[in-house]
GROMACS .gro file of C-alpha atoms in nm:
model
  205
    1MET     CA    1  -0.010   0.004   0.000
    2SER     CA    2   0.298   0.274   0.039
    3GLN     CA    3   0.323   0.239  -0.332
    4GLY     CA    4  -0.051   0.349  -0.391
    5ILE     CA    5  -0.120   0.027  -0.575
    6LEU     CA    6  -0.429  -0.192  -0.483
    7THR     CA    7  -0.429  -0.549  -0.411
    8PRO     CA    8  -0.671  -0.779  -0.652
    9GLU     CA    9  -0.935  -0.787  -0.402
   10GLN     CA   10  -0.928  -0.410  -0.348
   11GLN     CA   11  -0.937  -0.339  -0.694
   12LYS     CA   12  -1.233  -0.590  -0.721
   13LEU     CA   13  -1.404  -0.413  -0.432
   14VAL     CA   14  -1.359  -0.071  -0.596
   15LEU     CA   15  -1.510  -0.202  -0.930
   16ASP     CA   16  -1.812  -0.360  -0.795
   17ALA     CA   17  -1.886  -0.035  -0.571
   18THR     CA   18  -1.877   0.162  -0.944
   19ILE     CA   19  -2.129  -0.084  -1.055
   20GLY     CA   20  -2.352  -0.079  -0.754
   21LEU     CA   21  -2.345   0.294  -0.757
   22ALA     CA   22  -2.442   0.330  -1.120
   23ALA     CA   23  -2.737   0.110  -1.099
   24GLU     CA   24  -2.895   0.402  -0.873
   25ASN     CA   25  -2.682   0.720  -0.991
   26ASP     CA   26  -2.565   0.884  -1.305
   27LEU     CA   27  -2.202   0.777  -1.368
   28GLY     CA   28  -2.088   1.170  -1.381
   29SER     CA   29  -2.230   1.193  -1.018
   30ILE     CA   30  -2.052   0.921  -0.834
   31THR     CA   31  -1.803   1.051  -0.599
   32LEU     CA   32  -1.467   0.945  -0.462
   33ASP     CA   33  -1.604   0.949  -0.087
   34GLN     CA   34  -1.937   0.710  -0.221
   35LEU     CA   35  -1.651   0.493  -0.375
   36SER     CA   36  -1.458   0.470  -0.075
   37LYS     CA   37  -1.708   0.432   0.150
   38ILE     CA   38  -1.899   0.187  -0.025
   39SER     CA   39  -1.569  -0.044  -0.135
   40GLY     CA   40  -1.395   0.009   0.206
   41VAL     CA   41  -1.083   0.113   0.009
   42SER     CA   42  -0.925   0.449   0.127
   43GLY     CA   43  -1.027   0.741  -0.176
   44PHE     CA   44  -0.635   0.823  -0.124
   45ASP     CA   45  -0.521   0.483  -0.264
   46ILE     CA   46  -0.802   0.456  -0.517
   47VAL     CA   47  -0.691   0.785  -0.678
   48ARG     CA   48  -0.311   0.678  -0.671
   49HIS     CA   49  -0.385   0.322  -0.830
   50PHE     CA   50  -0.635   0.461  -1.092
   51HIS     CA   51  -0.552   0.825  -1.143
   52SER     CA   52  -0.884   0.935  -1.284
   53LYS     CA   53  -1.285   0.857  -1.277
   54GLU     CA   54  -1.213   0.768  -1.673
   55LYS     CA   55  -0.975   0.480  -1.583
   56ILE     CA   56  -1.195   0.317  -1.300
   57LEU     CA   57  -1.469   0.300  -1.577
   58ALA     CA   58  -1.227   0.146  -1.841
   59ALA     CA   59  -1.108  -0.093  -1.576
   60VAL     CA   60  -1.513  -0.200  -1.498
   61LEU     CA   61  -1.558  -0.204  -1.866
   62GLU     CA   62  -1.247  -0.440  -1.907
   63ARG     CA   63  -1.360  -0.664  -1.673
   64GLU     CA   64  -1.711  -0.673  -1.759
   65LEU     CA   65  -1.586  -0.805  -2.095
   66GLU     CA   66  -1.334  -1.024  -1.951
   67LEU     CA   67  -1.637  -1.230  -1.784
   68ILE     CA   68  -1.834  -1.205  -2.095
   69ALA     CA   69  -1.559  -1.359  -2.288
   70GLY     CA   70  -1.495  -1.643  -2.015
   71SER     CA   71  -1.849  -1.753  -2.064
   72VAL     CA   72  -1.784  -1.828  -2.426
   73ALA     CA   73  -1.562  -2.155  -2.534
   74GLU     CA   74  -1.239  -2.092  -2.684
   75PRO     CA   75  -1.292  -2.073  -3.090
   76GLU     CA   76  -1.053  -2.352  -3.175
   77LEU     CA   77  -1.296  -2.602  -2.956
   78ARG     CA   78  -1.610  -2.739  -3.132
   79PHE     CA   79  -1.818  -3.018  -2.927
   80PRO     CA   80  -1.892  -3.357  -3.109
   81GLY     CA   81  -2.188  -3.329  -3.330
   82GLU     CA   82  -2.180  -2.955  -3.329
   83THR     CA   83  -2.241  -2.749  -3.647
   84LEU     CA   84  -2.140  -2.397  -3.745
   85ARG     CA   85  -2.528  -2.292  -3.673
   86ASP     CA   86  -2.517  -2.472  -3.341
   87GLU     CA   87  -2.218  -2.255  -3.260
   88ILE     CA   88  -2.354  -1.918  -3.350
   89GLU     CA   89  -2.687  -1.963  -3.187
   90VAL     CA   90  -2.515  -2.035  -2.858
   91LEU     CA   91  -2.288  -1.772  -2.868
   92ALA     CA   92  -2.590  -1.537  -2.950
   93LYS     CA   93  -2.753  -1.661  -2.650
   94ILE     CA   94  -2.488  -1.637  -2.429
   95MET     CA   95  -2.441  -1.216  -2.546
   96LEU     CA   96  -2.826  -1.178  -2.488
   97GLN     CA   97  -2.793  -1.345  -2.157
   98GLU     CA   98  -2.454  -1.160  -2.023
   99TYR     CA   99  -2.556  -0.809  -2.186
  100ARG     CA  100  -2.888  -0.844  -2.030
  101ALA     CA  101  -2.709  -0.907  -1.696
  102ARG     CA  102  -2.538  -0.588  -1.723
  103LEU     CA  103  -2.791  -0.356  -1.892
  104PRO     CA  104  -2.868  -0.149  -1.560
  105PHE     CA  105  -2.515  -0.062  -1.588
  106MET     CA  106  -2.493  -0.029  -1.984
  107GLY     CA  107  -2.779   0.210  -1.989
  108LYS     CA  108  -2.604   0.446  -1.762
  109VAL     CA  109  -2.298   0.433  -1.930
  110LEU     CA  110  -2.488   0.493  -2.245
  111VAL     CA  111  -2.656   0.799  -2.103
  112GLU     CA  112  -2.338   0.944  -1.980
  113ALA     CA  113  -2.175   0.868  -2.349
  114THR     CA  114  -2.413   1.118  -2.461
  115ARG     CA  115  -2.293   1.404  -2.233
  116ASN     CA  116  -1.931   1.298  -2.233
  117THR     CA  117  -1.761   1.204  -2.540
  118GLU     CA  118  -1.451   1.076  -2.368
  119VAL     CA  119  -1.724   0.783  -2.215
  120GLY     CA  120  -1.856   0.731  -2.555
  121VAL     CA  121  -1.504   0.676  -2.700
  122LEU     CA  122  -1.391   0.467  -2.372
  123PHE     CA  123  -1.699   0.253  -2.407
  124TYR     CA  124  -1.697   0.192  -2.812
  125LYS     CA  125  -1.288   0.097  -2.755
  126THR     CA  126  -1.331  -0.169  -2.450
  127PHE     CA  127  -1.692  -0.299  -2.479
  128ILE     CA  128  -1.745  -0.241  -2.854
  129GLN     CA  129  -1.430  -0.301  -3.029
  130GLN     CA  130  -1.311  -0.564  -2.820
  131GLY     CA  131  -1.667  -0.756  -2.809
  132ARG     CA  132  -1.650  -0.746  -3.194
  133LEU     CA  133  -1.297  -0.900  -3.170
  134LEU     CA  134  -1.398  -1.232  -2.971
  135PHE     CA  135  -1.661  -1.312  -3.250
  136THR     CA  136  -1.423  -1.231  -3.524
  137GLU     CA  137  -1.180  -1.469  -3.411
  138PHE     CA  138  -1.418  -1.739  -3.413
  139LEU     CA  139  -1.532  -1.683  -3.744
  140GLN     CA  140  -1.160  -1.650  -3.849
  141VAL     CA  141  -1.139  -2.029  -3.732
  142ARG     CA  142  -1.428  -2.154  -3.883
  143GLN     CA  143  -1.321  -1.971  -4.233
  144ARG     CA  144  -0.985  -2.143  -4.227
  145ARG     CA  145  -1.171  -2.477  -4.170
  146ARG     CA  146  -1.399  -2.354  -4.496
  147GLU     CA  147  -1.707  -2.370  -4.315
  148VAL     CA  148  -1.710  -1.962  -4.389
  149ARG     CA  149  -1.663  -1.822  -4.748
  150GLU     CA  150  -1.343  -1.717  -4.837
  151ASP     CA  151  -1.438  -1.386  -5.001
  152VAL     CA  152  -1.626  -1.308  -4.655
  153ASP     CA  153  -1.508  -0.959  -4.448
  154ILE     CA  154  -1.504  -1.144  -4.130
  155GLU     CA  155  -1.480  -0.832  -3.947
  156ALA     CA  156  -1.741  -0.646  -4.108
  157ALA     CA  157  -1.967  -0.970  -4.060
  158ALA     CA  158  -1.895  -0.995  -3.707
  159ALA     CA  159  -1.973  -0.654  -3.671
  160MET     CA  160  -2.322  -0.660  -3.839
  161TYR     CA  161  -2.427  -0.953  -3.646
  162LEU     CA  162  -2.324  -0.855  -3.315
  163SER     CA  163  -2.444  -0.485  -3.383
  164ALA     CA  164  -2.804  -0.621  -3.470
  165LEU     CA  165  -2.790  -0.858  -3.191
  166THR     CA  166  -2.727  -0.580  -2.910
  167PHE     CA  167  -2.914  -0.306  -3.058
  168ILE     CA  168  -3.233  -0.520  -3.074
  169LEU     CA  169  -3.167  -0.604  -2.707
  170LEU     CA  170  -3.093  -0.232  -2.601
  171VAL     CA  171  -3.438  -0.090  -2.809
  172VAL     CA  172  -3.649  -0.342  -2.627
  173GLU     CA  173  -3.505  -0.329  -2.279
  174LEU     CA  174  -3.355   0.033  -2.229
  175PHE     CA  175  -3.589   0.223  -2.487
  176GLY     CA  176  -3.954   0.121  -2.382
  177GLY     CA  177  -3.982  -0.184  -2.616
  178ARG     CA  178  -4.094  -0.425  -2.320
  179GLN     CA  179  -4.377  -0.235  -2.235
  180VAL     CA  180  -4.492  -0.279  -2.605
  181GLU     CA  181  -4.408  -0.622  -2.679
  182PRO     CA  182  -4.202  -0.923  -2.529
  183LEU     CA  183  -3.856  -1.006  -2.660
  184ASP     CA  184  -3.871  -1.391  -2.780
  185ASP     CA  185  -3.487  -1.489  -2.776
  186GLU     CA  186  -3.519  -1.824  -2.950
  187ARG     CA  187  -3.684  -1.685  -3.221
  188LEU     CA  188  -3.445  -1.385  -3.245
  189VAL     CA  189  -3.152  -1.612  -3.210
  190ARG     CA  190  -3.296  -1.864  -3.468
  191GLU     CA  191  -3.420  -1.641  -3.739
  192MET     CA  192  -3.092  -1.382  -3.715
  193SER     CA  193  -2.855  -1.687  -3.720
  194GLU     CA  194  -3.025  -1.814  -4.034
  195ILE     CA  195  -3.016  -1.495  -4.217
  196PHE     CA  196  -2.648  -1.446  -4.096
  197LEU     CA  197  -2.554  -1.781  -4.230
  198LYS     CA  198  -2.709  -1.758  -4.577
  199GLY     CA  199  -2.473  -1.469  -4.609
  200ILE     CA  200  -2.122  -1.607  -4.479
  201GLN     CA  201  -2.170  -2.015  -4.515
  202SER     CA  202  -1.981  -2.211  -4.740
  203LYS     CA  203  -2.162  -2.431  -4.971
  204GLY     CA  204  -2.240  -2.778  -4.867
  205THR     CA  205  -2.129  -2.719  -4.491
   0.00000   0.00000   0.00000
């Protein structure tokens, strides 16, 4: 502690406190005193370790992305009898589940991003770009196995699929859609995967 570097457990406490506070407050209104009180870590040490609010938010986003990535199988792995369609549908269901679990926090980040360009850039670089990279790596492996056409722009395909999936979830859950009609996850995943595969899949796979 003499060098102002928090232990992994203390870092976790600070990040957990940030998410907890964000569920009830605007991100911009969260204070160092609040973080210190809830986490039990001194404000002085929090500042010496993270240096700024933006770096705390970056650490939260990176950790949440790592947790999501940890719930997905390695791109090289495939269970016996599994098809490309099976894999994509499983990935989509996991993404919906993991994103939905984080919607209260993500909603606050999106609101803050409309007010603060730095937060928007931070969210895009960590959660959007890095999240897309996970799906891109999966599709690249399948392309090398000739299950995805050679002429497919893998990065663009990954971006379009994930953007469509997350946009629908956000509109329904955060922008009033849930009060109008329920979101049928099974139907959404099935039909989106069907359309997606028609565009990228190699013939005969």
